[in-house]
Amino acid sequence: MTREPDAIVPEPGTFAWSVLHDRHPAVIAKVREAFPFGPQQNEALDELASETSVATITAPEPSGCDRDCWPEWVREFAGRQLDQTPFLFAESYFYRRLLDATGFYRPGPWWSVDPFAPMKHAELTDARLAEDLGWFETLTGASSTEIGAVLLSASLWGNRADLGFQMSTRAASAGRADDAPEAAPAVLVDDSDLMWSLLRRADSPQVVMVADNTGRELIPDLLLIDHLLETVGVQAVALHVKPAPYYVSDATGADVIACLTWLAERPEQLGRAGVRLRRACATGRLTIHTHAFYCAPLTYHDLPADLAASFADATVTIMKGDLNYRRLVGDRHWPPTTGFEQLTSYFPGPVTALRTLKSDVAVGISPQLLEVLDKSDTTWRTVGTHAVVQTRP
Ligand SMILES: O=P(O)(O)OC[C@@]1(O)O[C@H](CO)[C@@H](O)[C@@H]1O
């Protein structure tokens, strides 16, 4: 058996390094600006901001649904600085420590206050959100196949709207999908037909959707779910979200409620979809789930048995976003031509990844396309101008 390539580590000059050294301080500054914190929180945030290349790793506070796990996860990297640990670990650790700093898990006034709530709220109350979803009102009369394709594409590109990603200058200035270099298509791999055929062939299809960001990503996801339930014949959709605030805009249960409410309060078709989705919640056809594993610094190779059983029972699991993709294929220096099917063969059931590329991992790319991409734009892996729809049946 060939040896797995090394895990991605935030070495100087890499994308991962810039996340730790540029994006994380920007996240801390934004959170601090949004809340009237006292000295305790401000000092803890200062400490977190200063320790990336200095302090050695210690276990987060023993609180939260993952309290028993962190001491074990940290043990492997004890004595190292954060930027000497695998990228996947370093980011998860940062977001967990941020919750400690703000007092999210500590009894007191800041208990359970989502440090990213003001940013999430600003997105939902921005009038441009409804304007940008105007296309949804024009779908009446189109065929189910056409509507499905539009909704899948909206859910896919909605993944560019992650608020942590928007904090990187290069990413923020990147254009829309159609700004992608002409020589390479924006969607590098499109296995969407395979996903639709898996759903259409099944007797009583069940879908698990592992959500990523709230707001501009989750709303198109919910519209896609509505279509699956109303038109495609999917019997039930289980929507999996994070158990706690994470990676700035990752959706929690509270965010799903906010997005469902936002939809139901719209006029016209959006509002109707919102009402149908709320009804689907009431009848149990749309259920919301969470699990401590979703904020763990682990890949899906380490799935706990209960989650593995949910994925095994699903006709298709739709895995949203960049981080879920890294966790699915492994956050390693894979040659981009490595097969997606090969790397996901361990996963307990059929899976479709809907991901815009916002980090170095890329797999399932043909050698010809890879040549074009490498020639046309050195940043194609990280700036969100490209996407993949990859299915392992
Ligand atoms: O999972 P998501 O929301 O699609 O993306 C998460 C992300 O913004 O965060 C990581 C860097 O912080 C990268 O994997 C990616 O760019």
Coordinates of C-alpha atoms and ligand atoms in Angstrom, one line a residue:
M1 CA 0.0 0.0 0.0
T2 CA 1.3 3.5 -0.9
R3 CA 2.0 5.8 2.1
E4 CA -0.5 8.6 2.6
P5 CA 0.9 12.1 1.9
D6 CA 1.7 14.3 4.8
A7 CA -1.0 16.3 6.6
I8 CA -1.2 20.0 5.7
V9 CA 0.7 22.0 8.3
P10 CA 0.7 25.8 8.5
E11 CA 4.2 26.4 7.2
P12 CA 5.4 30.0 6.5
G13 CA 4.3 31.2 3.1
T14 CA 1.3 28.7 2.8
F15 CA -2.4 29.4 2.7
A16 CA -2.7 27.7 6.1
W17 CA -0.1 30.0 7.6
S18 CA -2.1 33.0 6.4
V19 CA -5.2 31.7 8.1
L20 CA -3.5 31.4 11.4
H21 CA -1.5 34.6 11.2
D22 CA -3.9 36.9 9.3
R23 CA -7.4 35.5 9.4
H24 CA -7.5 34.5 13.0
P25 CA -6.4 37.9 14.4
A26 CA -9.0 39.5 12.1
V27 CA -11.7 37.2 13.6
I28 CA -10.6 38.1 17.1
A29 CA -10.7 41.8 16.3
K30 CA -14.2 41.6 14.8
V31 CA -15.6 39.7 17.8
R32 CA -14.0 42.2 20.2
E33 CA -15.5 45.1 18.3
A34 CA -19.0 43.6 18.3
F35 CA -19.3 43.1 22.1
P36 CA -18.9 45.2 25.3
F37 CA -16.5 42.7 26.8
G38 CA -15.0 43.3 30.2
P39 CA -11.3 42.9 31.2
Q40 CA -11.5 39.2 31.6
Q41 CA -12.7 38.5 28.0
N42 CA -10.4 41.2 26.5
E43 CA -7.3 39.7 28.3
A44 CA -8.2 36.2 27.2
L45 CA -8.7 37.4 23.6
D46 CA -5.3 39.2 23.7
E47 CA -3.7 36.0 24.9
L48 CA -5.3 34.0 22.2
A49 CA -4.2 36.5 19.6
S50 CA -0.6 36.4 20.7
E51 CA 0.0 32.8 21.3
T52 CA 0.0 31.2 17.8
S53 CA 3.8 31.1 17.3
V54 CA 4.7 31.5 21.0
A55 CA 2.8 29.5 23.5
T56 CA 2.6 25.7 23.6
I57 CA -0.8 24.0 23.4
T58 CA -2.9 23.4 26.5
A59 CA -6.3 21.8 26.8
P60 CA -9.3 24.1 26.5
E61 CA -11.5 24.6 29.6
P62 CA -13.2 21.4 30.7
S63 CA -16.7 22.4 29.5
G64 CA -19.0 22.0 26.6
C65 CA -20.2 18.8 24.9
D66 CA -16.6 17.9 24.0
R67 CA -15.1 18.5 27.4
D68 CA -13.8 14.9 27.8
C69 CA -12.3 14.7 24.4
W70 CA -10.0 17.8 24.2
P71 CA -7.4 16.5 26.7
E72 CA -6.9 13.5 24.5
W73 CA -6.9 15.4 21.2
V74 CA -4.4 17.9 22.6
R75 CA -2.1 15.2 24.0
E76 CA -0.8 14.3 20.6
F77 CA 0.6 17.8 20.0
A78 CA 1.5 18.7 23.6
G79 CA 4.6 20.9 23.8
R80 CA 4.1 22.3 20.2
Q81 CA 3.1 25.7 19.1
L82 CA -0.2 26.0 17.3
D83 CA 1.5 26.7 13.9
Q84 CA 3.4 23.5 14.2
T85 CA 0.3 21.3 14.4
P86 CA -1.8 20.1 11.5
F87 CA -4.0 22.8 9.9
L88 CA -7.2 20.9 10.7
F89 CA -6.3 20.6 14.4
A90 CA -5.0 24.2 14.6
E91 CA -8.2 25.8 13.3
S92 CA -10.5 23.7 15.5
Y93 CA -8.4 24.4 18.5
F94 CA -8.5 28.2 17.8
Y95 CA -12.3 28.3 17.5
R96 CA -12.7 26.2 20.7
R97 CA -10.3 28.6 22.6
L98 CA -12.2 31.6 21.3
L99 CA -15.3 30.2 23.0
D100 CA -13.3 29.9 26.2
A101 CA -12.1 33.4 25.9
T102 CA -15.6 34.9 25.5
G103 CA -17.1 32.7 28.2
F104 CA -19.5 30.8 26.0
Y105 CA -19.3 27.7 28.2
R106 CA -18.9 29.5 31.5
P107 CA -21.9 30.2 33.8
G108 CA -22.5 34.0 33.8
P109 CA -23.7 36.7 31.4
W110 CA -21.7 35.5 28.4
W111 CA -22.9 31.9 28.7
S112 CA -24.2 30.6 25.4
V113 CA -23.7 34.0 23.7
D114 CA -22.7 33.2 20.1
P115 CA -19.6 35.5 19.5
F116 CA -20.4 35.5 15.8
A117 CA -24.1 36.3 16.2
P118 CA -23.7 40.0 15.2
M119 CA -22.1 39.1 11.9
K120 CA -24.7 36.4 11.2
H121 CA -27.5 38.8 12.1
A122 CA -26.1 41.5 9.8
E123 CA -26.1 39.2 6.9
L124 CA -29.7 38.2 7.5
T125 CA -31.0 41.7 7.9
D126 CA -29.2 43.1 4.9
A127 CA -31.8 43.9 2.2
R128 CA -29.4 42.6 -0.5
L129 CA -30.0 39.1 0.7
A130 CA -33.6 39.0 -0.5
E131 CA -32.6 40.9 -3.7
D132 CA -29.9 38.4 -4.5
L133 CA -32.4 35.6 -4.1
G134 CA -34.8 37.3 -6.7
W135 CA -34.0 34.5 -9.2
F136 CA -36.1 32.1 -7.0
E137 CA -39.3 33.9 -8.0
T138 CA -38.6 33.2 -11.7
L139 CA -38.5 29.5 -11.5
T140 CA -42.3 28.9 -11.8
G141 CA -43.0 27.0 -15.0
A142 CA -39.5 25.4 -15.3
S143 CA -39.2 21.6 -15.2
S144 CA -38.3 19.8 -12.0
T145 CA -34.9 18.9 -13.6
E146 CA -34.2 22.5 -14.4
I147 CA -35.3 23.7 -11.0
G148 CA -33.2 21.0 -9.3
A149 CA -30.1 22.1 -11.3
V150 CA -30.6 25.8 -10.4
L151 CA -31.1 25.0 -6.7
L152 CA -28.1 22.7 -6.6
S153 CA -26.0 25.4 -8.2
A154 CA -27.3 28.0 -5.7
S155 CA -26.5 25.7 -2.8
L156 CA -23.0 25.0 -4.3
W157 CA -22.0 28.7 -4.8
G158 CA -23.7 29.7 -1.6
N159 CA -20.6 28.1 0.0
R160 CA -18.5 31.1 -1.1
A161 CA -20.5 33.1 1.4
D162 CA -18.6 32.0 4.5
L163 CA -17.9 35.0 6.7
G164 CA -14.5 33.8 7.9
F165 CA -13.4 33.4 4.2
Q166 CA -14.7 36.9 3.5
M167 CA -12.2 38.3 6.0
S168 CA -9.3 37.4 3.8
T169 CA -8.6 40.3 1.5
R170 CA -7.7 38.2 -1.5
A171 CA -10.9 36.2 -1.1
A172 CA -13.1 39.2 -0.5
S173 CA -11.9 40.8 -3.7
A174 CA -12.3 37.6 -5.8
G175 CA -15.2 37.9 -8.3
R176 CA -18.2 35.7 -8.8
A177 CA -18.0 32.2 -10.4
D178 CA -18.1 33.8 -13.8
D179 CA -14.8 35.6 -13.1
A180 CA -13.0 32.3 -13.1
P181 CA -10.2 32.0 -15.6
E182 CA -11.7 31.4 -19.0
A183 CA -9.6 28.3 -19.8
A184 CA -11.0 26.3 -16.9
P185 CA -14.7 25.8 -16.1
A186 CA -15.9 27.3 -12.8
V187 CA -17.3 23.9 -11.8
L188 CA -14.3 21.6 -12.2
V189 CA -16.1 18.3 -11.6
D190 CA -19.9 17.9 -12.0
D191 CA -21.3 14.6 -10.8
S192 CA -24.7 16.1 -10.1
D193 CA -26.5 13.7 -12.5
L194 CA -25.2 10.8 -10.5
M195 CA -26.6 12.3 -7.3
W196 CA -30.0 12.9 -8.9
S197 CA -30.1 9.4 -10.3
L198 CA -29.3 7.9 -6.9
L199 CA -32.3 9.8 -5.5
R200 CA -34.6 9.0 -8.4
R201 CA -33.8 5.3 -8.4
A202 CA -34.4 4.7 -4.6
D203 CA -37.8 3.5 -3.4
S204 CA -38.0 5.8 -0.4
P205 CA -35.1 8.1 -0.6
Q206 CA -33.6 9.6 2.6
V207 CA -31.1 12.4 2.5
V208 CA -28.7 13.7 5.1
M209 CA -27.3 17.1 4.5
V210 CA -24.3 18.1 6.5
A211 CA -24.6 21.9 6.6
D212 CA -21.8 24.4 6.5
N213 CA -22.4 28.2 6.7
T214 CA -25.6 29.8 7.8
G215 CA -27.3 32.8 6.0
R216 CA -26.3 33.1 2.4
E217 CA -25.4 29.4 2.2
L218 CA -28.0 27.8 4.4
I219 CA -30.9 29.6 2.8
P220 CA -30.2 28.1 -0.7
D221 CA -29.6 24.8 1.1
L222 CA -33.1 25.0 2.6
L223 CA -34.6 25.8 -0.8
L224 CA -32.8 22.7 -2.2
I225 CA -34.2 20.7 0.7
D226 CA -37.7 22.0 0.0
H227 CA -37.3 20.9 -3.7
L228 CA -36.1 17.4 -2.6
L229 CA -39.1 17.0 -0.3
E230 CA -41.8 18.5 -2.5
T231 CA -40.7 17.5 -6.0
V232 CA -38.1 14.8 -6.1
G233 CA -39.9 12.4 -3.8
V234 CA -37.4 12.4 -1.0
Q235 CA -39.2 11.1 2.1
A236 CA -37.1 12.7 4.7
V237 CA -34.1 15.1 5.1
A238 CA -31.9 15.2 8.2
L239 CA -30.1 18.4 8.4
H240 CA -26.9 18.2 10.5
V241 CA -25.4 21.3 12.0
K242 CA -22.7 22.3 14.5
P243 CA -23.3 22.0 18.2
A244 CA -21.6 25.4 18.9
P245 CA -20.3 28.5 17.1
Y246 CA -17.4 27.5 14.8
Y247 CA -15.4 28.9 11.9
V248 CA -17.4 32.2 12.2
S249 CA -20.5 31.5 10.2
D250 CA -21.0 27.7 10.5
A251 CA -24.7 27.0 11.1
T252 CA -25.9 25.9 14.5
G253 CA -29.5 24.9 15.5
A254 CA -30.3 28.5 16.4
D255 CA -29.1 29.6 12.9
V256 CA -31.4 27.1 11.2
I257 CA -34.4 28.5 13.2
A258 CA -33.3 32.1 12.2
C259 CA -33.1 31.2 8.5
L260 CA -36.4 29.3 8.5
T261 CA -38.1 32.3 10.1
W262 CA -36.4 34.6 7.6
L263 CA -37.8 32.5 4.7
A264 CA -41.3 32.2 6.2
E265 CA -41.5 36.0 6.6
R266 CA -40.8 36.7 2.9
P267 CA -43.5 37.4 0.4
E268 CA -44.2 35.3 -2.6
Q269 CA -42.4 32.1 -3.5
L270 CA -39.6 32.4 -0.9
G271 CA -42.3 32.8 1.9
R272 CA -44.2 29.8 0.6
A273 CA -41.1 27.7 0.6
G274 CA -40.5 28.8 4.2
V275 CA -44.0 27.8 5.2
R276 CA -43.6 24.4 3.5
L277 CA -40.3 23.8 5.3
R278 CA -41.8 24.7 8.7
R279 CA -44.6 22.2 7.9
A280 CA -41.9 19.6 7.0
C281 CA -40.4 20.2 10.5
A282 CA -43.8 19.7 12.1
T283 CA -44.4 16.4 10.3
G284 CA -40.9 15.1 10.9
R285 CA -39.9 15.1 7.3
L286 CA -37.2 17.7 8.0
T287 CA -35.3 17.1 11.1
I288 CA -32.4 19.0 12.6
H289 CA -29.5 17.1 14.3
T290 CA -26.2 18.0 15.8
H291 CA -23.2 16.1 17.2
A292 CA -20.1 16.9 19.2
F293 CA -18.1 15.4 16.3
Y294 CA -18.9 18.3 14.1
C295 CA -16.6 20.6 16.1
A296 CA -13.9 18.0 16.5
P297 CA -10.4 18.4 15.0
L298 CA -10.9 15.0 13.3
T299 CA -11.6 13.7 9.8
Y300 CA -14.6 11.6 8.9
H301 CA -12.3 8.5 9.1
D302 CA -12.8 8.8 12.8
L303 CA -16.6 8.8 12.7
P304 CA -18.5 7.8 15.9
A305 CA -20.8 4.9 15.4
D306 CA -24.1 6.8 15.7
L307 CA -23.1 9.2 13.0
A308 CA -21.7 6.4 10.8
A309 CA -25.1 4.7 11.1
S310 CA -27.0 7.8 9.9
F311 CA -24.8 8.1 6.9
A312 CA -25.1 4.4 6.1
D313 CA -28.9 4.7 6.2
A314 CA -29.0 7.7 3.8
T315 CA -29.6 7.3 0.1
V316 CA -27.2 10.2 -0.3
T317 CA -25.3 12.3 2.2
I318 CA -24.8 15.9 0.8
M319 CA -21.7 17.2 2.4
K320 CA -21.4 21.0 2.2
G321 CA -18.4 23.2 2.1
D322 CA -14.7 23.3 2.2
L323 CA -14.0 22.1 5.8
N324 CA -16.3 19.1 5.4
Y325 CA -14.5 18.3 2.2
R326 CA -11.1 18.4 4.0
R327 CA -12.5 16.2 6.7
L328 CA -14.0 13.8 4.1
V329 CA -11.0 13.2 1.9
G330 CA -8.3 13.9 4.6
D331 CA -6.5 17.3 5.0
R332 CA -3.4 16.1 3.2
H333 CA -1.1 17.0 0.3
W334 CA -3.0 14.6 -2.1
P335 CA -2.0 14.9 -5.7
P336 CA -5.1 16.6 -7.2
T337 CA -5.5 13.7 -9.7
T338 CA -6.2 11.2 -6.8
G339 CA -9.6 9.7 -7.2
F340 CA -12.5 11.1 -5.1
E341 CA -14.1 7.7 -5.1
Q342 CA -10.9 6.1 -3.9
L343 CA -10.5 8.5 -1.0
T344 CA -14.1 8.3 0.1
S345 CA -14.5 4.5 -0.2
Y346 CA -14.4 4.2 3.6
F347 CA -17.4 6.5 4.0
P348 CA -20.5 4.5 5.2
G349 CA -22.8 5.4 2.3
P350 CA -23.2 7.3 -0.9
V351 CA -21.9 10.9 -0.6
T352 CA -22.0 14.1 -2.7
A353 CA -19.6 16.9 -1.9
L354 CA -20.8 20.4 -2.8
R355 CA -17.7 22.5 -2.3
T356 CA -16.2 25.8 -3.5
L357 CA -12.4 25.5 -3.3
K358 CA -11.1 27.6 -0.4
S359 CA -8.1 25.7 0.8
D360 CA -5.3 23.7 -0.7
V361 CA -6.8 20.2 -0.8
A362 CA -8.0 19.2 -4.3
V363 CA -8.8 15.7 -5.6
G364 CA -10.6 14.1 -8.4
I365 CA -9.2 16.5 -11.0
S366 CA -8.3 15.2 -14.4
P367 CA -4.6 15.6 -15.5
Q368 CA -5.7 17.7 -18.5
L369 CA -7.7 20.1 -16.3
L370 CA -5.0 20.3 -13.7
E371 CA -2.5 21.4 -16.3
V372 CA -4.9 24.2 -17.5
L373 CA -5.6 25.3 -13.9
D374 CA -1.9 25.4 -12.9
K375 CA -1.1 27.4 -16.0
S376 CA -3.9 29.9 -15.7
D377 CA -4.0 30.9 -12.0
T378 CA -1.8 29.8 -9.1
T379 CA -4.6 30.6 -6.6
W380 CA -7.3 28.4 -8.0
R381 CA -7.3 26.1 -4.9
T382 CA -8.0 28.8 -2.3
V383 CA -9.9 31.8 -3.6
G384 CA -13.4 30.3 -4.1
T385 CA -13.6 30.9 -7.9
H386 CA -13.9 27.2 -8.6
A387 CA -16.2 24.5 -7.2
V388 CA -16.8 20.7 -7.4
V389 CA -19.8 18.5 -7.2
Q390 CA -18.3 15.1 -6.6
T391 CA -20.4 12.0 -5.9
R392 CA -19.3 8.6 -4.7
P393 CA -22.3 6.2 -5.2
Ligands
LIG1 O1 -16.0 25.0 5.3 P1 -16.2 26.3 4.6 O2 -17.0 27.3 5.4 O3 -16.6 26.2 3.2 O4 -14.7 27.0 4.5 C1 -13.9 27.2 5.6 C2 -12.8 28.0 5.3 O5 -13.1 29.3 5.0 O6 -12.0 28.0 6.4 C3 -10.8 27.3 6.2 C4 -9.7 28.3 6.5 O7 -10.1 28.9 7.7 C5 -10.7 26.8 4.8 O8 -10.9 25.5 4.8 C6 -11.9 27.5 4.2 O9 -11.4 28.5 3.4

